[in-house]
PDB file of N, CA, C and O in Angstrom:
ATOM      1  N   UNK A   1     101.993 216.650 206.629  1.00 62.00           N
ATOM      2  CA  UNK A   1     100.573 216.465 206.513  1.00 62.00           C
ATOM      3  C   UNK A   1     100.234 215.444 207.642  1.00 62.00           C
ATOM      4  O   UNK A   1     100.743 214.400 207.601  1.00 62.00           O
ATOM      5  N   UNK A   2      99.245 215.793 208.449  1.00 79.00           N
ATOM      6  CA  UNK A   2      98.801 214.939 209.471  1.00 79.00           C
ATOM      7  C   UNK A   2      97.694 213.967 208.943  1.00 79.00           C
ATOM      8  O   UNK A   2      96.872 214.509 208.241  1.00 79.00           O
ATOM      9  N   UNK A   3      97.730 212.769 209.417  1.00 79.00           N
ATOM     10  CA  UNK A   3      96.748 211.758 208.884  1.00 79.00           C
ATOM     11  C   UNK A   3      95.281 212.191 209.188  1.00 79.00           C
ATOM     12  O   UNK A   3      94.432 212.025 208.416  1.00 79.00           O
ATOM     13  N   UNK A   4      95.081 212.519 210.473  1.00 86.00           N
ATOM     14  CA  UNK A   4      93.656 212.915 210.753  1.00 86.00           C
ATOM     15  C   UNK A   4      93.134 214.070 209.979  1.00 86.00           C
ATOM     16  O   UNK A   4      92.071 214.135 209.435  1.00 86.00           O
ATOM     17  N   UNK A   5      93.957 215.019 209.660  1.00 88.00           N
ATOM     18  CA  UNK A   5      93.697 216.175 208.676  1.00 88.00           C
ATOM     19  C   UNK A   5      93.373 215.692 207.305  1.00 88.00           C
ATOM     20  O   UNK A   5      92.440 216.089 206.657  1.00 88.00           O
ATOM     21  N   UNK A   6      94.135 214.639 206.825  1.00 81.00           N
ATOM     22  CA  UNK A   6      93.990 214.118 205.581  1.00 81.00           C
ATOM     23  C   UNK A   6      92.645 213.273 205.525  1.00 81.00           C
ATOM     24  O   UNK A   6      91.945 213.493 204.510  1.00 81.00           O
ATOM     25  N   UNK A   7      92.134 212.632 206.556  1.00 85.00           N
ATOM     26  CA  UNK A   7      91.033 211.841 206.589  1.00 85.00           C
ATOM     27  C   UNK A   7      89.816 212.777 206.492  1.00 85.00           C
ATOM     28  O   UNK A   7      88.825 212.542 205.810  1.00 85.00           O
ATOM     29  N   UNK A   8      89.849 213.864 207.178  1.00 90.00           N
ATOM     30  CA  UNK A   8      88.816 214.813 207.148  1.00 90.00           C
ATOM     31  C   UNK A   8      88.620 215.272 205.753  1.00 90.00           C
ATOM     32  O   UNK A   8      87.532 215.437 205.138  1.00 90.00           O
ATOM     33  N   UNK A   9      89.682 215.758 205.127  1.00 88.00           N
ATOM     34  CA  UNK A   9      89.727 216.308 203.809  1.00 88.00           C
ATOM     35  C   UNK A   9      89.199 215.164 202.813  1.00 88.00           C
ATOM     36  O   UNK A   9      88.404 215.561 201.775  1.00 88.00           O
ATOM     37  N   UNK A  10      89.632 214.030 202.990  1.00 86.00           N
ATOM     38  CA  UNK A  10      89.130 212.903 202.070  1.00 86.00           C
ATOM     39  C   UNK A  10      87.795 212.652 202.202  1.00 86.00           C
ATOM     40  O   UNK A  10      87.084 212.577 201.087  1.00 86.00           O
ATOM     41  N   UNK A  11      87.230 212.572 203.295  1.00 88.00           N
ATOM     42  CA  UNK A  11      85.789 212.335 203.467  1.00 88.00           C
ATOM     43  C   UNK A  11      84.923 213.616 202.946  1.00 88.00           C
ATOM     44  O   UNK A  11      83.983 213.364 202.373  1.00 88.00           O
ATOM     45  N   UNK A  12      85.461 214.724 203.187  1.00 92.00           N
ATOM     46  CA  UNK A  12      84.817 215.950 202.747  1.00 92.00           C
ATOM     47  C   UNK A  12      84.738 215.973 201.154  1.00 92.00           C
ATOM     48  O   UNK A  12      83.659 216.140 200.550  1.00 92.00           O
ATOM     49  N   UNK A  13      85.893 215.601 200.592  1.00 91.00           N
ATOM     50  CA  UNK A  13      85.898 215.552 199.143  1.00 91.00           C
ATOM     51  C   UNK A  13      85.099 214.421 198.660  1.00 91.00           C
ATOM     52  O   UNK A  13      84.380 214.708 197.500  1.00 91.00           O
ATOM     53  N   UNK A  14      85.070 213.319 199.155  1.00 90.00           N
ATOM     54  CA  UNK A  14      84.139 212.181 198.705  1.00 90.00           C
ATOM     55  C   UNK A  14      82.803 212.443 198.888  1.00 90.00           C
ATOM     56  O   UNK A  14      81.933 212.159 197.983  1.00 90.00           O
ATOM     57  N   UNK A  15      82.378 213.218 199.981  1.00 92.00           N
ATOM     58  CA  UNK A  15      80.936 213.591 200.135  1.00 92.00           C
ATOM     59  C   UNK A  15      80.511 214.598 199.006  1.00 92.00           C
ATOM     60  O   UNK A  15      79.469 214.538 198.541  1.00 92.00           O
ATOM     61  N   UNK A  16      81.491 215.516 198.709  1.00 93.00           N
ATOM     62  CA  UNK A  16      81.132 216.461 197.691  1.00 93.00           C
ATOM     63  C   UNK A  16      81.026 215.835 196.301  1.00 93.00           C
ATOM     64  O   UNK A  16      80.035 216.062 195.592  1.00 93.00           O
ATOM     65  N   UNK A  17      81.866 214.805 196.017  1.00 92.00           N
ATOM     66  CA  UNK A  17      81.797 214.068 194.854  1.00 92.00           C
ATOM     67  C   UNK A  17      80.564 213.274 194.733  1.00 92.00           C
ATOM     68  O   UNK A  17      79.907 213.195 193.728  1.00 92.00           O
ATOM     69  N   UNK A  18      80.186 212.636 195.891  1.00 92.00           N
ATOM     70  CA  UNK A  18      78.978 211.880 195.873  1.00 92.00           C
ATOM     71  C   UNK A  18      77.759 212.753 195.604  1.00 92.00           C
ATOM     72  O   UNK A  18      76.873 212.305 194.874  1.00 92.00           O
ATOM     73  N   UNK A  19      77.699 213.956 196.234  1.00 94.00           N
ATOM     74  CA  UNK A  19      76.572 214.841 195.963  1.00 94.00           C
ATOM     75  C   UNK A  19      76.495 215.219 194.430  1.00 94.00           C
ATOM     76  O   UNK A  19      75.422 215.118 193.802  1.00 94.00           O
ATOM     77  N   UNK A  20      77.672 215.543 193.913  1.00 94.00           N
ATOM     78  CA  UNK A  20      77.748 216.007 192.559  1.00 94.00           C
ATOM     79  C   UNK A  20      77.389 214.860 191.598  1.00 94.00           C
ATOM     80  O   UNK A  20      76.481 215.066 190.616  1.00 94.00           O
ATOM     81  N   UNK A  21      77.833 213.734 191.858  1.00 93.00           N
ATOM     82  CA  UNK A  21      77.428 212.396 190.925  1.00 93.00           C
ATOM     83  C   UNK A  21      76.040 212.178 191.027  1.00 93.00           C
ATOM     84  O   UNK A  21      75.428 211.822 189.980  1.00 93.00           O
ATOM     85  N   UNK A  22      75.411 212.271 192.225  1.00 93.00           N
ATOM     86  CA  UNK A  22      74.000 212.008 192.384  1.00 93.00           C
ATOM     87  C   UNK A  22      73.148 212.938 191.567  1.00 93.00           C
ATOM     88  O   UNK A  22      72.203 212.636 191.012  1.00 93.00           O
ATOM     89  N   UNK A  23      73.599 214.295 191.704  1.00 94.00           N
ATOM     90  CA  UNK A  23      72.855 215.262 190.968  1.00 94.00           C
ATOM     91  C   UNK A  23      72.942 215.214 189.400  1.00 94.00           C
ATOM     92  O   UNK A  23      72.012 215.372 188.676  1.00 94.00           O
ATOM     93  N   UNK A  24      74.054 214.742 189.043  1.00 94.00           N
ATOM     94  CA  UNK A  24      74.353 214.675 187.553  1.00 94.00           C
ATOM     95  C   UNK A  24      73.602 213.268 186.974  1.00 94.00           C
ATOM     96  O   UNK A  24      73.126 213.324 185.874  1.00 94.00           O
ATOM     97  N   UNK A  25      73.806 212.128 187.742  1.00 92.00           N
ATOM     98  CA  UNK A  25      73.387 210.982 187.250  1.00 92.00           C
ATOM     99  C   UNK A  25      71.860 210.475 187.709  1.00 92.00           C
ATOM    100  O   UNK A  25      71.227 209.758 187.107  1.00 92.00           O
ATOM    101  N   UNK A  26      71.532 210.969 188.922  1.00 92.00           N
ATOM    102  CA  UNK A  26      70.296 210.660 189.513  1.00 92.00           C
ATOM    103  C   UNK A  26      70.226 209.289 190.158  1.00 92.00           C
ATOM    104  O   UNK A  26      69.268 208.795 190.585  1.00 92.00           O
ATOM    105  N   UNK A  27      71.395 208.633 190.216  1.00 93.00           N
ATOM    106  CA  UNK A  27      71.590 207.338 190.804  1.00 93.00           C
ATOM    107  C   UNK A  27      72.453 207.406 192.011  1.00 93.00           C
ATOM    108  O   UNK A  27      73.535 207.917 191.999  1.00 93.00           O
ATOM    109  N   UNK A  28      71.871 206.821 193.107  1.00 93.00           N
ATOM    110  CA  UNK A  28      72.608 206.836 194.410  1.00 93.00           C
ATOM    111  C   UNK A  28      73.697 205.933 194.305  1.00 93.00           C
ATOM    112  O   UNK A  28      74.867 206.086 194.823  1.00 93.00           O
ATOM    113  N   UNK A  29      73.646 204.734 193.522  1.00 94.00           N
ATOM    114  CA  UNK A  29      74.792 203.688 193.539  1.00 94.00           C
ATOM    115  C   UNK A  29      75.838 204.281 192.673  1.00 94.00           C
ATOM    116  O   UNK A  29      77.081 204.015 193.050  1.00 94.00           O
ATOM    117  N   UNK A  30      75.554 205.024 191.581  1.00 94.00           N
ATOM    118  CA  UNK A  30      76.842 205.652 190.863  1.00 94.00           C
ATOM    119  C   UNK A  30      77.371 206.666 191.722  1.00 94.00           C
ATOM    120  O   UNK A  30      78.595 206.854 191.654  1.00 94.00           O
ATOM    121  N   UNK A  31      76.585 207.436 192.540  1.00 93.00           N
ATOM    122  CA  UNK A  31      77.315 208.430 193.461  1.00 93.00           C
ATOM    123  C   UNK A  31      78.173 207.767 194.498  1.00 93.00           C
ATOM    124  O   UNK A  31      79.273 208.182 194.718  1.00 93.00           O
ATOM    125  N   UNK A  32      77.677 206.668 194.981  1.00 93.00           N
ATOM    126  CA  UNK A  32      78.502 205.849 195.969  1.00 93.00           C
ATOM    127  C   UNK A  32      79.795 205.349 195.249  1.00 93.00           C
ATOM    128  O   UNK A  32      80.917 205.338 195.833  1.00 93.00           O
ATOM    129  N   UNK A  33      79.600 204.741 194.017  1.00 93.00           N
ATOM    130  CA  UNK A  33      80.807 204.335 193.335  1.00 93.00           C
ATOM    131  C   UNK A  33      81.854 205.375 192.959  1.00 93.00           C
ATOM    132  O   UNK A  33      82.990 205.234 193.149  1.00 93.00           O
ATOM    133  N   UNK A  34      81.375 206.607 192.554  1.00 92.00           N
ATOM    134  CA  UNK A  34      82.294 207.641 192.306  1.00 92.00           C
ATOM    135  C   UNK A  34      82.994 208.049 193.686  1.00 92.00           C
ATOM    136  O   UNK A  34      84.191 208.454 193.636  1.00 92.00           O
ATOM    137  N   UNK A  35      82.190 208.137 194.824  1.00 92.00           N
ATOM    138  CA  UNK A  35      82.794 208.500 196.104  1.00 92.00           C
ATOM    139  C   UNK A  35      83.866 207.500 196.507  1.00 92.00           C
ATOM    140  O   UNK A  35      85.008 207.934 196.909  1.00 92.00           O
ATOM    141  N   UNK A  36      83.619 206.271 196.292  1.00 93.00           N
ATOM    142  CA  UNK A  36      84.591 205.230 196.624  1.00 93.00           C
ATOM    143  C   UNK A  36      85.809 205.380 195.785  1.00 93.00           C
ATOM    144  O   UNK A  36      86.959 205.193 196.204  1.00 93.00           O
ATOM    145  N   UNK A  37      85.562 205.513 194.444  1.00 93.00           N
ATOM    146  CA  UNK A  37      86.663 205.754 193.572  1.00 93.00           C
ATOM    147  C   UNK A  37      87.550 206.934 193.853  1.00 93.00           C
ATOM    148  O   UNK A  37      88.749 206.870 193.865  1.00 93.00           O
ATOM    149  N   UNK A  38      86.923 208.092 194.391  1.00 91.00           N
ATOM    150  CA  UNK A  38      87.716 209.290 194.783  1.00 91.00           C
ATOM    151  C   UNK A  38      88.450 208.949 195.975  1.00 91.00           C
ATOM    152  O   UNK A  38      89.649 209.317 196.213  1.00 91.00           O
ATOM    153  N   UNK A  39      87.886 208.116 196.991  1.00 91.00           N
ATOM    154  CA  UNK A  39      88.627 207.825 198.157  1.00 91.00           C
ATOM    155  C   UNK A  39      89.939 206.929 197.860  1.00 91.00           C
ATOM    156  O   UNK A  39      90.944 207.079 198.417  1.00 91.00           O
ATOM    157  N   UNK A  40      89.721 205.981 196.910  1.00 94.00           N
ATOM    158  CA  UNK A  40      90.823 205.126 196.466  1.00 94.00           C
ATOM    159  C   UNK A  40      91.927 205.899 195.766  1.00 94.00           C
ATOM    160  O   UNK A  40      93.132 205.775 196.197  1.00 94.00           O
ATOM    161  N   UNK A  41      91.516 206.938 194.907  1.00 93.00           N
ATOM    162  CA  UNK A  41      92.608 207.842 194.317  1.00 93.00           C
ATOM    163  C   UNK A  41      93.372 208.632 195.369  1.00 93.00           C
ATOM    164  O   UNK A  41      94.517 208.794 195.275  1.00 93.00           O
ATOM    165  N   UNK A  42      92.607 209.150 196.406  1.00 89.00           N
ATOM    166  CA  UNK A  42      93.204 210.016 197.298  1.00 89.00           C
ATOM    167  C   UNK A  42      94.086 209.232 198.201  1.00 89.00           C
ATOM    168  O   UNK A  42      95.194 209.691 198.538  1.00 89.00           O
ATOM    169  N   UNK A  43      93.741 207.936 198.461  1.00 89.00           N
ATOM    170  CA  UNK A  43      94.544 207.112 199.264  1.00 89.00           C
ATOM    171  C   UNK A  43      95.816 206.740 198.584  1.00 89.00           C
ATOM    172  O   UNK A  43      97.071 206.723 199.220  1.00 89.00           O
ATOM    173  N   UNK A  44      95.796 206.374 197.371  1.00 94.00           N
ATOM    174  CA  UNK A  44      97.003 206.088 196.530  1.00 94.00           C
ATOM    175  C   UNK A  44      97.977 207.354 196.436  1.00 94.00           C
ATOM    176  O   UNK A  44      99.140 207.114 196.617  1.00 94.00           O
ATOM    177  N   UNK A  45      97.302 208.396 196.180  1.00 91.00           N
ATOM    178  CA  UNK A  45      98.084 209.701 196.299  1.00 91.00           C
ATOM    179  C   UNK A  45      98.747 209.951 197.658  1.00 91.00           C
ATOM    180  O   UNK A  45      99.992 210.393 197.658  1.00 91.00           O
ATOM    181  N   UNK A  46      98.117 209.698 198.672  1.00 88.00           N
ATOM    182  CA  UNK A  46      98.619 209.934 200.020  1.00 88.00           C
ATOM    183  C   UNK A  46      99.722 208.985 200.370  1.00 88.00           C
ATOM    184  O   UNK A  46     100.758 209.338 200.779  1.00 88.00           O
ATOM    185  N   UNK A  47      99.584 207.659 200.047  1.00 91.00           N
ATOM    186  CA  UNK A  47     100.602 206.742 200.185  1.00 91.00           C
ATOM    187  C   UNK A  47     101.920 207.067 199.296  1.00 91.00           C
ATOM    188  O   UNK A  47     103.019 206.941 199.774  1.00 91.00           O
ATOM    189  N   UNK A  48     101.633 207.572 198.118  1.00 93.00           N
ATOM    190  CA  UNK A  48     102.795 207.941 197.289  1.00 93.00           C
ATOM    191  C   UNK A  48     103.587 209.016 197.924  1.00 93.00           C
ATOM    192  O   UNK A  48     104.797 209.096 197.846  1.00 93.00           O
ATOM    193  N   UNK A  49     102.806 210.073 198.458  1.00 89.00           N
ATOM    194  CA  UNK A  49     103.510 211.110 199.077  1.00 89.00           C
ATOM    195  C   UNK A  49     104.257 210.776 200.246  1.00 89.00           C
ATOM    196  O   UNK A  49     105.405 211.127 200.466  1.00 89.00           O
ATOM    197  N   UNK A  50     103.697 209.872 201.070  1.00 88.00           N
ATOM    198  CA  UNK A  50     104.524 209.357 202.230  1.00 88.00           C
ATOM    199  C   UNK A  50     105.669 208.603 201.895  1.00 88.00           C
ATOM    200  O   UNK A  50     106.760 208.669 202.400  1.00 88.00           O
ATOM    201  N   UNK A  51     105.602 207.761 200.817  1.00 92.00           N
ATOM    202  CA  UNK A  51     106.735 206.952 200.347  1.00 92.00           C
ATOM    203  C   UNK A  51     107.882 207.877 199.964  1.00 92.00           C
ATOM    204  O   UNK A  51     109.027 207.732 200.068  1.00 92.00           O
ATOM    205  N   UNK A  52     107.405 208.816 199.084  1.00 93.00           N
ATOM    206  CA  UNK A  52     108.457 209.791 198.482  1.00 93.00           C
ATOM    207  C   UNK A  52     109.117 210.660 199.637  1.00 93.00           C
ATOM    208  O   UNK A  52     110.318 210.677 199.494  1.00 93.00           O
ATOM    209  N   UNK A  53     108.333 211.089 200.631  1.00 90.00           N
ATOM    210  CA  UNK A  53     108.983 211.755 201.709  1.00 90.00           C
ATOM    211  C   UNK A  53     109.961 210.845 202.486  1.00 90.00           C
ATOM    212  O   UNK A  53     111.048 211.282 202.930  1.00 90.00           O
ATOM    213  N   UNK A  54     109.545 209.537 202.734  1.00 90.00           N
ATOM    214  CA  UNK A  54     110.464 208.591 203.341  1.00 90.00           C
ATOM    215  C   UNK A  54     111.731 208.262 202.555  1.00 90.00           C
ATOM    216  O   UNK A  54     112.847 208.331 203.119  1.00 90.00           O
ATOM    217  N   UNK A  55     111.561 208.181 201.300  1.00 90.00           N
ATOM    218  CA  UNK A  55     112.766 207.970 200.407  1.00 90.00           C
ATOM    219  C   UNK A  55     113.642 209.121 200.407  1.00 90.00           C
ATOM    220  O   UNK A  55     114.872 209.105 200.441  1.00 90.00           O
ATOM    221  N   UNK A  56     113.022 210.305 200.373  1.00 88.00           N
ATOM    222  CA  UNK A  56     113.875 211.555 200.389  1.00 88.00           C
ATOM    223  C   UNK A  56     114.567 211.750 201.594  1.00 88.00           C
ATOM    224  O   UNK A  56     115.812 212.031 201.712  1.00 88.00           O
ATOM    225  N   UNK A  57     113.944 211.479 202.782  1.00 85.00           N
ATOM    226  CA  UNK A  57     114.613 211.535 204.146  1.00 85.00           C
ATOM    227  C   UNK A  57     115.751 210.496 204.174  1.00 85.00           C
ATOM    228  O   UNK A  57     116.744 210.806 204.677  1.00 85.00           O
ATOM    229  N   UNK A  58     115.464 209.319 203.680  1.00 80.00           N
ATOM    230  CA  UNK A  58     116.561 208.183 203.752  1.00 80.00           C
ATOM    231  C   UNK A  58     117.707 208.640 202.829  1.00 80.00           C
ATOM    232  O   UNK A  58     118.873 208.357 203.348  1.00 80.00           O
ATOM    233  N   UNK A  59     117.541 209.218 201.681  1.00 77.00           N
ATOM    234  CA  UNK A  59     118.721 209.628 200.932  1.00 77.00           C
ATOM    235  C   UNK A  59     119.470 210.754 201.569  1.00 77.00           C
ATOM    236  O   UNK A  59     120.697 210.843 201.334  1.00 77.00           O
ATOM    237  N   UNK A  60     118.724 211.779 202.252  1.00 71.00           N
ATOM    238  CA  UNK A  60     119.439 212.769 202.891  1.00 71.00           C
ATOM    239  C   UNK A  60     120.395 212.323 204.042  1.00 71.00           C
ATOM    240  O   UNK A  60     121.502 212.714 204.256  1.00 71.00           O
ATOM    241  N   UNK A  61     119.863 211.217 204.845  1.00 63.00           N
ATOM    242  CA  UNK A  61     120.709 210.572 205.886  1.00 63.00           C
ATOM    243  C   UNK A  61     121.861 210.011 205.291  1.00 63.00           C
ATOM    244  O   UNK A  61     122.895 210.090 205.794  1.00 63.00           O
ATOM    245  N   UNK A  62     121.681 209.199 204.153  1.00 60.00           N
ATOM    246  CA  UNK A  62     122.886 208.564 203.582  1.00 60.00           C
ATOM    247  C   UNK A  62     123.893 209.634 203.079  1.00 60.00           C
ATOM    248  O   UNK A  62     125.047 209.380 203.250  1.00 60.00           O
ATOM    249  N   UNK A  63     123.541 210.742 202.514  1.00 57.00           N
ATOM    250  CA  UNK A  63     124.402 211.715 202.033  1.00 57.00           C
ATOM    251  C   UNK A  63     125.179 212.410 203.170  1.00 57.00           C
ATOM    252  O   UNK A  63     126.357 212.532 203.153  1.00 57.00           O
ATOM    253  N   UNK A  64     124.405 212.558 204.233  1.00 56.00           N
ATOM    254  CA  UNK A  64     125.108 213.180 205.448  1.00 56.00           C
ATOM    255  C   UNK A  64     126.024 212.256 206.064  1.00 56.00           C
ATOM    256  O   UNK A  64     127.102 212.614 206.596  1.00 56.00           O
ATOM    257  N   UNK A  65     125.795 210.918 206.149  1.00 59.00           N
ATOM    258  CA  UNK A  65     126.709 209.927 206.651  1.00 59.00           C
ATOM    259  C   UNK A  65     127.951 209.967 205.538  1.00 59.00           C
ATOM    260  O   UNK A  65     129.045 209.758 206.278  1.00 59.00           O
ATOM    261  N   UNK A  66     127.829 209.984 204.438  1.00 56.00           N
ATOM    262  CA  UNK A  66     128.956 209.958 203.504  1.00 56.00           C
ATOM    263  C   UNK A  66     129.838 211.183 203.730  1.00 56.00           C
ATOM    264  O   UNK A  66     130.961 211.121 203.776  1.00 56.00           O
ATOM    265  N   UNK A  67     129.164 212.304 203.883  1.00 59.00           N
ATOM    266  CA  UNK A  67     129.950 213.473 204.036  1.00 59.00           C
ATOM    267  C   UNK A  67     130.678 213.489 205.424  1.00 59.00           C
ATOM    268  O   UNK A  67     131.921 213.886 205.447  1.00 59.00           O
ATOM    269  N   UNK A  68     130.094 213.057 206.445  1.00 60.00           N
ATOM    270  CA  UNK A  68     130.734 212.965 207.758  1.00 60.00           C
ATOM    271  C   UNK A  68     131.753 211.902 207.668  1.00 60.00           C
ATOM    272  O   UNK A  68     132.911 212.014 208.360  1.00 60.00           O
ATOM    273  N   UNK A  69     131.710 210.846 206.938  1.00 57.00           N
ATOM    274  CA  UNK A  69     132.648 209.792 206.837  1.00 57.00           C
ATOM    275  C   UNK A  69     133.971 210.309 206.047  1.00 57.00           C
ATOM    276  O   UNK A  69     135.054 209.990 206.428  1.00 57.00           O
ATOM    277  N   UNK A  70     133.674 211.137 205.033  1.00 59.00           N
ATOM    278  CA  UNK A  70     134.692 211.680 204.209  1.00 59.00           C
ATOM    279  C   UNK A  70     135.460 212.941 204.820  1.00 59.00           C
ATOM    280  O   UNK A  70     136.470 213.334 204.378  1.00 59.00           O
ATOM    281  N   UNK A  71     134.835 213.487 205.860  1.00 60.00           N
ATOM    282  CA  UNK A  71     135.413 214.736 206.375  1.00 60.00           C
ATOM    283  C   UNK A  71     136.063 214.552 207.538  1.00 60.00           C
ATOM    284  O   UNK A  71     136.069 215.349 208.539  1.00 60.00           O
ATOM    285  N   UNK A  72     136.855 213.436 207.701  1.00 57.00           N
ATOM    286  CA  UNK A  72     137.729 213.157 208.890  1.00 57.00           C
ATOM    287  C   UNK A  72     138.792 214.184 208.859  1.00 57.00           C
ATOM    288  O   UNK A  72     139.374 214.558 207.911  1.00 57.00           O
ATOM    289  N   UNK A  73     139.202 214.505 210.119  1.00 55.00           N
ATOM    290  CA  UNK A  73     140.340 215.513 210.205  1.00 55.00           C
ATOM    291  C   UNK A  73     141.650 214.921 209.619  1.00 55.00           C
ATOM    292  O   UNK A  73     141.933 213.740 209.865  1.00 55.00           O
ATOM    293  N   UNK A  74     142.263 215.684 208.781  1.00 57.00           N
ATOM    294  CA  UNK A  74     143.471 215.097 208.163  1.00 57.00           C
ATOM    295  C   UNK A  74     144.616 215.247 209.331  1.00 57.00           C
ATOM    296  O   UNK A  74     144.682 216.110 210.038  1.00 57.00           O
ATOM    297  N   UNK A  75     145.515 214.278 209.240  1.00 59.00           N
ATOM    298  CA  UNK A  75     146.582 214.168 210.175  1.00 59.00           C
ATOM    299  C   UNK A  75     147.853 214.869 209.492  1.00 59.00           C
ATOM    300  O   UNK A  75     148.235 214.529 208.499  1.00 59.00           O
ATOM    301  N   UNK A  76     148.383 215.766 210.229  1.00 59.00           N
ATOM    302  CA  UNK A  76     149.555 216.541 209.653  1.00 59.00           C
ATOM    303  C   UNK A  76     150.797 215.896 210.314  1.00 59.00           C
ATOM    304  O   UNK A  76     150.790 215.884 211.687  1.00 59.00           O
ATOM    305  N   UNK A  77     151.730 215.412 209.682  1.00 67.00           N
ATOM    306  CA  UNK A  77     152.854 214.940 210.355  1.00 67.00           C
ATOM    307  C   UNK A  77     153.986 216.038 210.412  1.00 67.00           C
ATOM    308  O   UNK A  77     154.062 216.794 209.345  1.00 67.00           O
ATOM    309  N   UNK A  78     154.727 216.016 211.344  1.00 68.00           N
ATOM    310  CA  UNK A  78     155.832 216.923 211.588  1.00 68.00           C
ATOM    311  C   UNK A  78     156.831 216.552 210.454  1.00 68.00           C
ATOM    312  O   UNK A  78     157.180 215.432 210.415  1.00 68.00           O
ATOM    313  N   UNK A  79     157.361 217.544 209.874  1.00 69.00           N
ATOM    314  CA  UNK A  79     158.377 217.363 208.810  1.00 69.00           C
ATOM    315  C   UNK A  79     159.769 217.416 209.604  1.00 69.00           C
ATOM    316  O   UNK A  79     160.036 218.288 210.399  1.00 69.00           O
ATOM    317  N   UNK A  80     160.576 216.508 209.185  1.00 71.00           N
ATOM    318  CA  UNK A  80     161.903 216.448 209.766  1.00 71.00           C
ATOM    319  C   UNK A  80     162.743 217.710 209.289  1.00 71.00           C
ATOM    320  O   UNK A  80     162.642 217.987 208.082  1.00 71.00           O
ATOM    321  N   UNK A  81     163.483 218.373 210.027  1.00 66.00           N
ATOM    322  CA  UNK A  81     164.252 219.596 209.496  1.00 66.00           C
ATOM    323  C   UNK A  81     165.677 219.111 209.385  1.00 66.00           C
ATOM    324  O   UNK A  81     166.379 218.465 209.959  1.00 66.00           O
TER     325      UNK A  81
END
């Protein structure tokens, strides 16, 4: 998910929520409050998604390092005859 694309979606969603809240309550201030609340919730969700992806990528790297460390070629010794 690209951050500019997220910002456009966030502002569009907040704008729609502001219009809806203004139509329901008749108050511009309540509409602004709902829009700000929606922006905060979306930002927390976005940060959570980024952190989850970063932790997932970090754990994959660790597992790959462990596999490569454990998969060293075994040394075969010649048996005396």
